[in-house]
Tab-separated table of C-alpha atoms and ligand atoms in Angstrom:
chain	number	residue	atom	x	y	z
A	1102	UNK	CA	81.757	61.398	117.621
A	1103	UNK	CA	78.254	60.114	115.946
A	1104	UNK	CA	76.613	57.640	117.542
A	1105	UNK	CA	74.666	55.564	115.449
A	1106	UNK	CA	71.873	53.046	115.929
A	1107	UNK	CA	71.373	49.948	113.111
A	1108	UNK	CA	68.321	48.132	113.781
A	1109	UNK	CA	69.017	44.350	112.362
A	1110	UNK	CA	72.342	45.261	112.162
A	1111	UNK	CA	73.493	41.458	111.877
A	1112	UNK	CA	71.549	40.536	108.992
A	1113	UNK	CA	72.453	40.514	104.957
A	1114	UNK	CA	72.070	43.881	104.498
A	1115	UNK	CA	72.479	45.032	108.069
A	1116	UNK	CA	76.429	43.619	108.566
A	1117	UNK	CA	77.796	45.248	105.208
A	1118	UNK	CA	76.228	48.756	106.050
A	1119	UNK	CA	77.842	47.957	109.902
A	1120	UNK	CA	81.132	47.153	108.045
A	1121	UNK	CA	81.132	50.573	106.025
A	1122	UNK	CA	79.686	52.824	109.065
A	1123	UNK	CA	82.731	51.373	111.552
A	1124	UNK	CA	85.041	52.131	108.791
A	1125	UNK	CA	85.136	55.790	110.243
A	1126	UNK	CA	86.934	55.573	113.586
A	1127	UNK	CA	85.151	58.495	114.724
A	1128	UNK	CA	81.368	56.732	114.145
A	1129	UNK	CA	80.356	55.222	117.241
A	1130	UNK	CA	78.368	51.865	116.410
A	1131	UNK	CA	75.285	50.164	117.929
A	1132	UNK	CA	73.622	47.038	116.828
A	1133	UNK	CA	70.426	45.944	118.227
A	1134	UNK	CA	69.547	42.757	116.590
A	1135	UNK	CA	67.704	39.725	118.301
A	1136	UNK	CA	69.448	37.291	115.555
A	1137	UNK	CA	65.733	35.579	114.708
A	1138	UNK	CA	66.624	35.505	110.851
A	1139	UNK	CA	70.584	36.616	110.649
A	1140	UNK	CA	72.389	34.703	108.461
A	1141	UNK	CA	75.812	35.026	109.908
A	1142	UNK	CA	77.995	33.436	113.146
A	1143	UNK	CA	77.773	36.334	115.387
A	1144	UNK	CA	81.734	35.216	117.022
A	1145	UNK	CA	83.123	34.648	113.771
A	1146	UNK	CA	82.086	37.821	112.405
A	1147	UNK	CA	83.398	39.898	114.677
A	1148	UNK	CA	86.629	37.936	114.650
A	1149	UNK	CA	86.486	39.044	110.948
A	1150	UNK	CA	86.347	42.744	111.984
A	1151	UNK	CA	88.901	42.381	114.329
A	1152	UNK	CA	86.445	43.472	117.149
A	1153	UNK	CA	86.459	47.190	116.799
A	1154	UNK	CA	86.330	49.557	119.622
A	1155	UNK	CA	83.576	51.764	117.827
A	1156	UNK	CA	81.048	48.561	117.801
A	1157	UNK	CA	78.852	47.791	120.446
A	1158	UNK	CA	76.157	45.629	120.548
A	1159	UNK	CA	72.627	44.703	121.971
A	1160	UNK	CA	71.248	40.953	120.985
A	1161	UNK	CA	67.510	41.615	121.315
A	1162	UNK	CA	64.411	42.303	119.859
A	1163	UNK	CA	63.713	46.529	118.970
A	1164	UNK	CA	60.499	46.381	121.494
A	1165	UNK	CA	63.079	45.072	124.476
A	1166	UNK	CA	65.942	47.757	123.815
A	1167	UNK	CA	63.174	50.634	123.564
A	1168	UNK	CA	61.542	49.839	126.552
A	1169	UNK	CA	64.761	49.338	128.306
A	1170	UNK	CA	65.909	52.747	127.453
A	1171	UNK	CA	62.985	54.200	128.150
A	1172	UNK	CA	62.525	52.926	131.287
A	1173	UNK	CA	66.341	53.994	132.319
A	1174	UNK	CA	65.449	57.711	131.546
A	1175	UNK	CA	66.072	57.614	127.595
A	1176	UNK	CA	68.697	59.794	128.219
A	1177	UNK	CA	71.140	58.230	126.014
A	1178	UNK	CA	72.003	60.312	122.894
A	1179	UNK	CA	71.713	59.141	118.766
A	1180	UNK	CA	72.450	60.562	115.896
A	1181	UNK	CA	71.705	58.610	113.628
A	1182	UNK	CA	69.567	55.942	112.829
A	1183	UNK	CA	69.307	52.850	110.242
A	1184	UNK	CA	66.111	50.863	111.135
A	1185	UNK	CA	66.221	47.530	109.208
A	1186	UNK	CA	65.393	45.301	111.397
A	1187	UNK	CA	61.780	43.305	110.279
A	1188	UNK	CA	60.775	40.040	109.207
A	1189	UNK	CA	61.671	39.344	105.306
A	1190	UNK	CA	61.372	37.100	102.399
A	1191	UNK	CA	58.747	35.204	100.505
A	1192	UNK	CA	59.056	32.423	102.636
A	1193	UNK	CA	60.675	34.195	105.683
A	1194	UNK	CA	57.608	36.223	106.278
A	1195	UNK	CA	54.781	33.543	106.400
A	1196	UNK	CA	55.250	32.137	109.958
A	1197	UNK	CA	54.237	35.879	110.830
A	1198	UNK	CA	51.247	35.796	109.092
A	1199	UNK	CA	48.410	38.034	111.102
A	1200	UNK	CA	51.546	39.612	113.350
A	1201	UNK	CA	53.918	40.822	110.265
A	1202	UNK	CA	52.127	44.359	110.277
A	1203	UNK	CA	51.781	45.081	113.144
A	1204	UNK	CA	55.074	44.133	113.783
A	1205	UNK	CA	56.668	45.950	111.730
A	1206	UNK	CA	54.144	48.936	112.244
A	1207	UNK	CA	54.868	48.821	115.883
A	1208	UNK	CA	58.786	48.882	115.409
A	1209	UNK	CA	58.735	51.852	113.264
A	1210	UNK	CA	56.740	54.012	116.302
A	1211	UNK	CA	59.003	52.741	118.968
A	1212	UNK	CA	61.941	54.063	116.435
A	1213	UNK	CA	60.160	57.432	116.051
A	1214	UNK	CA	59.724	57.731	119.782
A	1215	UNK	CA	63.141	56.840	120.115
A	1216	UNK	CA	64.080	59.186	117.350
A	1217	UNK	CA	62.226	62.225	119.070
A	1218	UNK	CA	63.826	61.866	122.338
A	1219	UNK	CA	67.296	61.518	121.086
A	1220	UNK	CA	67.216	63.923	118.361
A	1221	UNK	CA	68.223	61.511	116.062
A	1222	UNK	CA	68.136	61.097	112.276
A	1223	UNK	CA	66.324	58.340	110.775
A	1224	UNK	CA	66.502	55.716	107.205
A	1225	UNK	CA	63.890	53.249	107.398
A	1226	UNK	CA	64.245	50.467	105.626
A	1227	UNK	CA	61.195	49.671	103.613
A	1228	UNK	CA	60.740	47.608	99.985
A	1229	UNK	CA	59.819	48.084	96.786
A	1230	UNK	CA	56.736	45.908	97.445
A	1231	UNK	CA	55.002	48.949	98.629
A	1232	UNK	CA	54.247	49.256	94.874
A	1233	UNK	CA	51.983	46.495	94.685
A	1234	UNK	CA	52.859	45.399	91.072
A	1235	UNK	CA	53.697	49.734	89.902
A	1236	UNK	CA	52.846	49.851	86.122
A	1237	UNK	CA	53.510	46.901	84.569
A	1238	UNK	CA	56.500	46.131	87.270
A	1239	UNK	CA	57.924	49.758	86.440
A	1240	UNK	CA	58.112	51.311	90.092
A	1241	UNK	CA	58.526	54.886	90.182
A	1242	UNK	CA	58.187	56.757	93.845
A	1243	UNK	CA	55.771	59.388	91.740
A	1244	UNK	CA	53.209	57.131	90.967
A	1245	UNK	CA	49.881	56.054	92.494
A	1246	UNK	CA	50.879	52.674	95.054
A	1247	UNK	CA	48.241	49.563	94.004
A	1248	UNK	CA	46.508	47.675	96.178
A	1249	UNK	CA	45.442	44.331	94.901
A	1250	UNK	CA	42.250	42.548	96.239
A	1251	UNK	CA	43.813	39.459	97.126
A	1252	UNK	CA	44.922	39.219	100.645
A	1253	UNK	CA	48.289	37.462	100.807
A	1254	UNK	CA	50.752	37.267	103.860
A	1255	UNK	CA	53.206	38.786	101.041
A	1256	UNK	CA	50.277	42.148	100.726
A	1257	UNK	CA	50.408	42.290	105.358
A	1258	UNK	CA	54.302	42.509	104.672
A	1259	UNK	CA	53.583	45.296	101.997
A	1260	UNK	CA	51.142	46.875	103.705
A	1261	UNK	CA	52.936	46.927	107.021
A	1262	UNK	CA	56.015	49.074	105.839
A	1263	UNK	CA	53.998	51.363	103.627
A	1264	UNK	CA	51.900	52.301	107.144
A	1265	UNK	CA	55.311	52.230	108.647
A	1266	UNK	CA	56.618	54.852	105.911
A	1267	UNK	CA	53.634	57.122	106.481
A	1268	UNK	CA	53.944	57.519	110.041
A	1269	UNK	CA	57.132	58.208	109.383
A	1270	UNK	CA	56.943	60.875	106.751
A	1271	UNK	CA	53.522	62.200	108.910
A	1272	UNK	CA	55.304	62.910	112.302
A	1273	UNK	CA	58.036	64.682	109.820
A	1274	UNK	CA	55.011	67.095	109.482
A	1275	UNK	CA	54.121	67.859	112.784
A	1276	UNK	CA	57.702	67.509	115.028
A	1277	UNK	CA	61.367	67.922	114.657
A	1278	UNK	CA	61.762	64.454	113.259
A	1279	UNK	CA	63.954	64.288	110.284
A	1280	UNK	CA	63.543	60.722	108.492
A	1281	UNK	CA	63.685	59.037	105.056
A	1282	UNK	CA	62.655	55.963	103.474
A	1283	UNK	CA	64.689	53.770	101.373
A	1284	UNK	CA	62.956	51.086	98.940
A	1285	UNK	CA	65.171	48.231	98.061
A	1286	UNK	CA	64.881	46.236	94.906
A	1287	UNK	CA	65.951	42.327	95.177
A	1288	UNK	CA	69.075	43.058	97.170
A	1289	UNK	CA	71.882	40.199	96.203
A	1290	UNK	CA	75.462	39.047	97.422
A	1291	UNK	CA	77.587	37.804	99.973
A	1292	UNK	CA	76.128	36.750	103.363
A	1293	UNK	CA	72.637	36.890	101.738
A	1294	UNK	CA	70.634	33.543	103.150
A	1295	UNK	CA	68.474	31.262	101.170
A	1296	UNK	CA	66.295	30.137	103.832
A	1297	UNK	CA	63.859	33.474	103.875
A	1298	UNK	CA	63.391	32.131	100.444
A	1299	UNK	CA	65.640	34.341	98.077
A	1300	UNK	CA	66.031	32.837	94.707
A	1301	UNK	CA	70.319	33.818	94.182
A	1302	UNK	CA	71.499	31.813	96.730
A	1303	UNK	CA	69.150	28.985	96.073
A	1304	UNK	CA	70.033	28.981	92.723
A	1305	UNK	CA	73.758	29.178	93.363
A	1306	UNK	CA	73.721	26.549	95.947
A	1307	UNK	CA	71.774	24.234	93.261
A	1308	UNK	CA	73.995	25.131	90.793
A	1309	UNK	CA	77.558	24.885	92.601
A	1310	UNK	CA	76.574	21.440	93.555
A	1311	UNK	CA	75.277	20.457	90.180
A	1312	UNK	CA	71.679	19.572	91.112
A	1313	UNK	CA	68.486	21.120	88.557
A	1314	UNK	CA	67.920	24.764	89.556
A	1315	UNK	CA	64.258	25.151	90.781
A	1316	UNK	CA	62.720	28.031	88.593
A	1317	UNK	CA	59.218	28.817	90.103
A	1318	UNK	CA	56.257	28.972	87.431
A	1319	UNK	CA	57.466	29.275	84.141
A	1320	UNK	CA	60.331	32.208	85.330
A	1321	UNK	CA	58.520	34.936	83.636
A	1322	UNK	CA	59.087	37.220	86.763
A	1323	UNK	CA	61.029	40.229	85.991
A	1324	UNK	CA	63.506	41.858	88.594
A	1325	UNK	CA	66.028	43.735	88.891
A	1326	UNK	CA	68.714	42.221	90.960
A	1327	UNK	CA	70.909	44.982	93.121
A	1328	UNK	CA	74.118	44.382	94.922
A	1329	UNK	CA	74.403	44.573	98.233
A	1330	UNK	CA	77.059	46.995	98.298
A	1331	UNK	CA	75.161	49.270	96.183
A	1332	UNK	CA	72.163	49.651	98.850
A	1333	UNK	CA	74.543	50.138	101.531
A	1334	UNK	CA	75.855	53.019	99.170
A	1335	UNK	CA	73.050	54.469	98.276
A	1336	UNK	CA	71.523	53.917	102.296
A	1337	UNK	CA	74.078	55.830	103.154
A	1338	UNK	CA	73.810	58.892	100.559
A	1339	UNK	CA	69.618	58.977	101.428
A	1340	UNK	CA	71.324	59.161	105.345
A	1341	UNK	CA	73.461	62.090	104.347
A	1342	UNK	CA	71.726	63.795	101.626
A	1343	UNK	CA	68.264	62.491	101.467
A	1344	UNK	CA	64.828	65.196	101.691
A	1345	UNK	CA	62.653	64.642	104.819
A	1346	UNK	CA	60.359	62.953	104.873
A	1347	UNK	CA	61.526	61.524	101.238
A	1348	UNK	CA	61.216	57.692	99.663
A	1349	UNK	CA	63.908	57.062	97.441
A	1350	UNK	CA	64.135	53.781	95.218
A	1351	UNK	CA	67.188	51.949	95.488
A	1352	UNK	CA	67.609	49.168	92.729
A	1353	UNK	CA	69.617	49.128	89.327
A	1354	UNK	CA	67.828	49.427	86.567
A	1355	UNK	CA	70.672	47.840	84.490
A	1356	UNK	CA	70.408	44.476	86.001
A	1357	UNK	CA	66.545	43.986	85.287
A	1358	UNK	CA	66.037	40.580	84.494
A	1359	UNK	CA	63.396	37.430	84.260
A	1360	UNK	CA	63.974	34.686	86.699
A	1361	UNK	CA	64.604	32.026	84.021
A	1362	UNK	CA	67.459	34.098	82.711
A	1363	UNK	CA	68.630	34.672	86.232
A	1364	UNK	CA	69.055	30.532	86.460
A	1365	UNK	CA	70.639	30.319	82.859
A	1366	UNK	CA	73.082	33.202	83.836
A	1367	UNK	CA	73.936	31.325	87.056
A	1368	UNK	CA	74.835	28.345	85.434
A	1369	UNK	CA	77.141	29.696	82.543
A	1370	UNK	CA	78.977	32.207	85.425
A	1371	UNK	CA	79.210	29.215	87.909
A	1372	UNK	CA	80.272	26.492	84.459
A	1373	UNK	CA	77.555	24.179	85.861
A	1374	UNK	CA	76.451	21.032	84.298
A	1375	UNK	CA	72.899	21.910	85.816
A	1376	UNK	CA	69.741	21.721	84.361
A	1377	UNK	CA	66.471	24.247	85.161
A	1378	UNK	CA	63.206	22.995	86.448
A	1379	UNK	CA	60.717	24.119	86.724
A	1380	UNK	CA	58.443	23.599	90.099
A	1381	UNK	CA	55.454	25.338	91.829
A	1382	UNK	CA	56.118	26.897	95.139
A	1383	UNK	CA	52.731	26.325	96.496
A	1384	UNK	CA	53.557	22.581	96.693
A	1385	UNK	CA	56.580	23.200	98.422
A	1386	UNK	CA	55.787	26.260	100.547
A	1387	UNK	CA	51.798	25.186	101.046
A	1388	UNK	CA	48.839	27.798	100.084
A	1389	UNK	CA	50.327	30.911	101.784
A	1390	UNK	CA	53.130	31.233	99.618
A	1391	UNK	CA	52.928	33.660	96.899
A	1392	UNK	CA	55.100	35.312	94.569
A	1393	UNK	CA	56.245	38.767	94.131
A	1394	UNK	CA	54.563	40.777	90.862
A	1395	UNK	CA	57.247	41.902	88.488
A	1396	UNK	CA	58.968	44.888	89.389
A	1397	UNK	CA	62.116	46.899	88.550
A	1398	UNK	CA	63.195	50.589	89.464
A	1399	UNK	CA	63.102	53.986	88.389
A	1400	UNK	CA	66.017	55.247	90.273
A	1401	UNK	CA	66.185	58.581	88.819
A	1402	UNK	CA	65.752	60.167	91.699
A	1403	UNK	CA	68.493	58.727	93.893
A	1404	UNK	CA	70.526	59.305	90.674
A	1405	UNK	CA	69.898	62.949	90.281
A	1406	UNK	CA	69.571	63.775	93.832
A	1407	UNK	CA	71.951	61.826	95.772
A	1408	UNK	CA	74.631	61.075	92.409
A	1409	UNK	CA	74.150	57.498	93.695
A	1410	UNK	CA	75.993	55.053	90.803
A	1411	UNK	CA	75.150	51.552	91.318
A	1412	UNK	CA	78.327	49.877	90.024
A	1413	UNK	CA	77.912	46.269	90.100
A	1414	UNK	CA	76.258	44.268	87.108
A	1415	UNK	CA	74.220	41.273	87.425
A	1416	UNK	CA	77.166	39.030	86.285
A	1417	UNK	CA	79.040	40.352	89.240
A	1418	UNK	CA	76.420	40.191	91.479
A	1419	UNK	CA	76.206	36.405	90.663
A	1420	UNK	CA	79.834	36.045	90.983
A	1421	UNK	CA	80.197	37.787	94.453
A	1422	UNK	CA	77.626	35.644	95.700
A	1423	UNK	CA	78.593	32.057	94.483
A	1424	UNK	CA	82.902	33.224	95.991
A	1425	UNK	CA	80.386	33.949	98.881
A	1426	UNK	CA	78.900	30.544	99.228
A	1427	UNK	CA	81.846	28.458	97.691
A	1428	UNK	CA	84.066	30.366	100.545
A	1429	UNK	CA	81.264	29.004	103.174
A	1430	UNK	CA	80.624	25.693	102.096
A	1431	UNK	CA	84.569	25.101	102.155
A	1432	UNK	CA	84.757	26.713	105.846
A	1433	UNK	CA	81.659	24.354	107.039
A	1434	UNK	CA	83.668	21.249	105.536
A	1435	UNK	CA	87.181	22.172	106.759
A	1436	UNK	CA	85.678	22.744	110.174
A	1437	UNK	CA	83.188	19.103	110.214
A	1438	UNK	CA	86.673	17.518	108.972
A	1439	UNK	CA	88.981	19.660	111.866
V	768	NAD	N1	66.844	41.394	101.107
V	768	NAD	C1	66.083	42.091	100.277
V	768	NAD	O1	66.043	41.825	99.061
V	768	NAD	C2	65.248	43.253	100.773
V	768	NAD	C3	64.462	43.930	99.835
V	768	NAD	C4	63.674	44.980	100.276
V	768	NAD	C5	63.703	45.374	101.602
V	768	NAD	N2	64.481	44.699	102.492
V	768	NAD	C6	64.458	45.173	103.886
V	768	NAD	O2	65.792	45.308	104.342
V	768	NAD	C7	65.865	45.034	105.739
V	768	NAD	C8	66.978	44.022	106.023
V	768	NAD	O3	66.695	42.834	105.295
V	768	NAD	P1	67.766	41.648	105.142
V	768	NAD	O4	67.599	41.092	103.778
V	768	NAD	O5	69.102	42.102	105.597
V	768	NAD	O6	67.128	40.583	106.145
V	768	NAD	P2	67.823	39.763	107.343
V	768	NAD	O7	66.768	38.830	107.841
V	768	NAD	O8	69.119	39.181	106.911
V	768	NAD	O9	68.111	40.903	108.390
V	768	NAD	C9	67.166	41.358	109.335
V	768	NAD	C10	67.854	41.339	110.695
V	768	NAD	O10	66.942	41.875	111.645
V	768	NAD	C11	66.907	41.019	112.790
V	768	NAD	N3	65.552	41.178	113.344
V	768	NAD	C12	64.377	40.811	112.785
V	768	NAD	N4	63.346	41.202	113.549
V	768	NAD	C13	63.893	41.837	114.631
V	768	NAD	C14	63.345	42.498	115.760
V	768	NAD	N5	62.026	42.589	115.955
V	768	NAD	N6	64.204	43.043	116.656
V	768	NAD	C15	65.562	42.975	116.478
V	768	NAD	N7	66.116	42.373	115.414
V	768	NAD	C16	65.294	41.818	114.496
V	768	NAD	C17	67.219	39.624	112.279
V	768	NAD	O11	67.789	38.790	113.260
V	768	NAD	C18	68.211	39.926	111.151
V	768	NAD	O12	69.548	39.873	111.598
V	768	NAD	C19	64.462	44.574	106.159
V	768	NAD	O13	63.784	45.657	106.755
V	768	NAD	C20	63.794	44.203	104.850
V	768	NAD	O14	62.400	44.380	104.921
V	768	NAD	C21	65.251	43.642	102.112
């Protein structure tokens, strides 16, 4: 029976990979999560599951369940484990601002440690913003990473998980530890929050009430937009199949997109009489706030290695995510009006 540890297992990304790994009876699930940024309603969700035998839980921070277990002996065994748990968003991430890398640094050694005593495996969770801006937004895990000279709270975030990936792929070197790295791109869909700052479900909320969508700067940015279910896929596959000490990309290539045509595609997919502004995010987010360079993936090599398929479009993505946020907003009123 695997046991398996998901840090931030009750966040966006976190409670669709929990809903896939308790699929299996036979996996054994546990969540430690201290809820600081998830974007669900921790009862209601696992009414939703139906409360599964094979999911247990911990509600508290990665440093507190570490020491804990250490302290008792560490004796408990893991097989596997998904560490996501970490401050994120462009606007999530500035209240940390001085603490985010260490943070996050300190996280990842506790999960080694962890790792080393139990035996188990380990997927970090890191981003695609290790690439700085890549070449021209074109991120491919062979090239050189850029630093820019700018120090922004967004480069400590960056900076942070790329440390975090190289003590990872180091102690691969030098001990048993088998671990690999997984670099989103722009995850999108159901559950996702807008309050970190994530531009779907602020658009979609703009545009499914019919107010101006909020394009930041003149919505040159390119991305490319992945669906949730598609990480959790390909998370997965890097679990099962990945290389030690590997980084593999996960983003779709297909869906790369500017942000302005992410707001006009929202509105025809929604049928929204909303218009597009366009505002600058410094006034409304203050001096910290800045945005992400353009990026999209090379994904060849979770592709060839790993035959992961993203399957979802950006249309779909949109759609997922609006049934997503319709469905809540029409839960939120039935329950004010019950
Ligand atoms: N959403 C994206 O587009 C994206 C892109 C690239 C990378 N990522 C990475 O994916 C991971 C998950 O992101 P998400 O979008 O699901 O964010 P999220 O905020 O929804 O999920 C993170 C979860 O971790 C928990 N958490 C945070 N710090 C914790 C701590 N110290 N101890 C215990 N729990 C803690 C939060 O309560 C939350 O439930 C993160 O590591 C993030 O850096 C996300």
């Amino acid at each position: 029976m695997p046991r398996i540890l998901v840090t931030g297992g009750f966040g966006f990304i976190g409670t669709h990979l929990v809903e896939a790994l308790i699929e299996k009876p036979e996996n054994q699930v546990h969540v430690v999560d201290n809820l600081s940024t998830s974007p669900i309603e921790l009862d209601s969700f696992l009414d939703s599951l139906g409360r599964p035998a094979n999911l247990s839980w911990d509600i508290c921070s990665v440093e507190h369940y570490h020491d804990s277990l250490a302290k008792g002996g560490g004796s408990e065994r893991i097989d596997q484990i998904y560490h996501l748990a970490s401050a994120v968003g462009p606007v999530g991430i500035l209240t940390h601002a001085g603490k985010l890398a260490p943070q996050i640094i300190n996280d990842t050694i506790r999960i080694i440690r962890l790792a080393l005593r139990t035996g188990a495996k380990v997927v970090d969770m890191s981003t695609s913003e290790v690439y700085g801006g890549g070449r021209d937004g074109y991120c491919s895990e062979n090239d050189f990473k850029i630093v820019p000279p700018q120090v922004t709270v967004r480069l400590e975030y960056a900076v942070g998980k790329l440390a975090a990936e190289i003590a990872l792929v180091n102690t691969t070197k030098v001990t048993p530890l088998h671990a690999t790295i997984v670099r989103p791109f722009n995850v999108a869909g159901p559950r996702q929050s807008g309050r970190g700052g994530f531009v779907l479900p602020r658009f979609l909320s703009q545009a499914l009430a019919n107010q101006p969508l909020t394009v930041y700067g003149d919505g040159s940015m390119i991305r490319a937009f992945t669906h949730v279910q598609d990480i959790v896929r390909g998370t997965l596959l890097v679990m099962e199949k990945g290389r030690n000490g590997e980084a593999y990309n996960l983003g779709n290539p297909a869906n790369k997109t500017s942000i302005l045509d992410l707001a006009e595609r929202v509105v025809r997919v929604t049928n929204s009489s909303s218009k597009i502004s366009f505002v600058n995010p410094k006034e409304l987010f203050g001096p910290l706030f800045e945005e992400a360079n353009d990026k999209y993936p090379d994904a060849d090599r979770a592709i060839n290695e790993l035959e992961w398929h993203p399957q979802h479009g950006l249309d779909d993505t949109i759609r997922h995510s609006a049934e997503y946020i319709r469905g809540s907003q029409l839960a939120s009123t039935a329950h004010f009006e019950g």
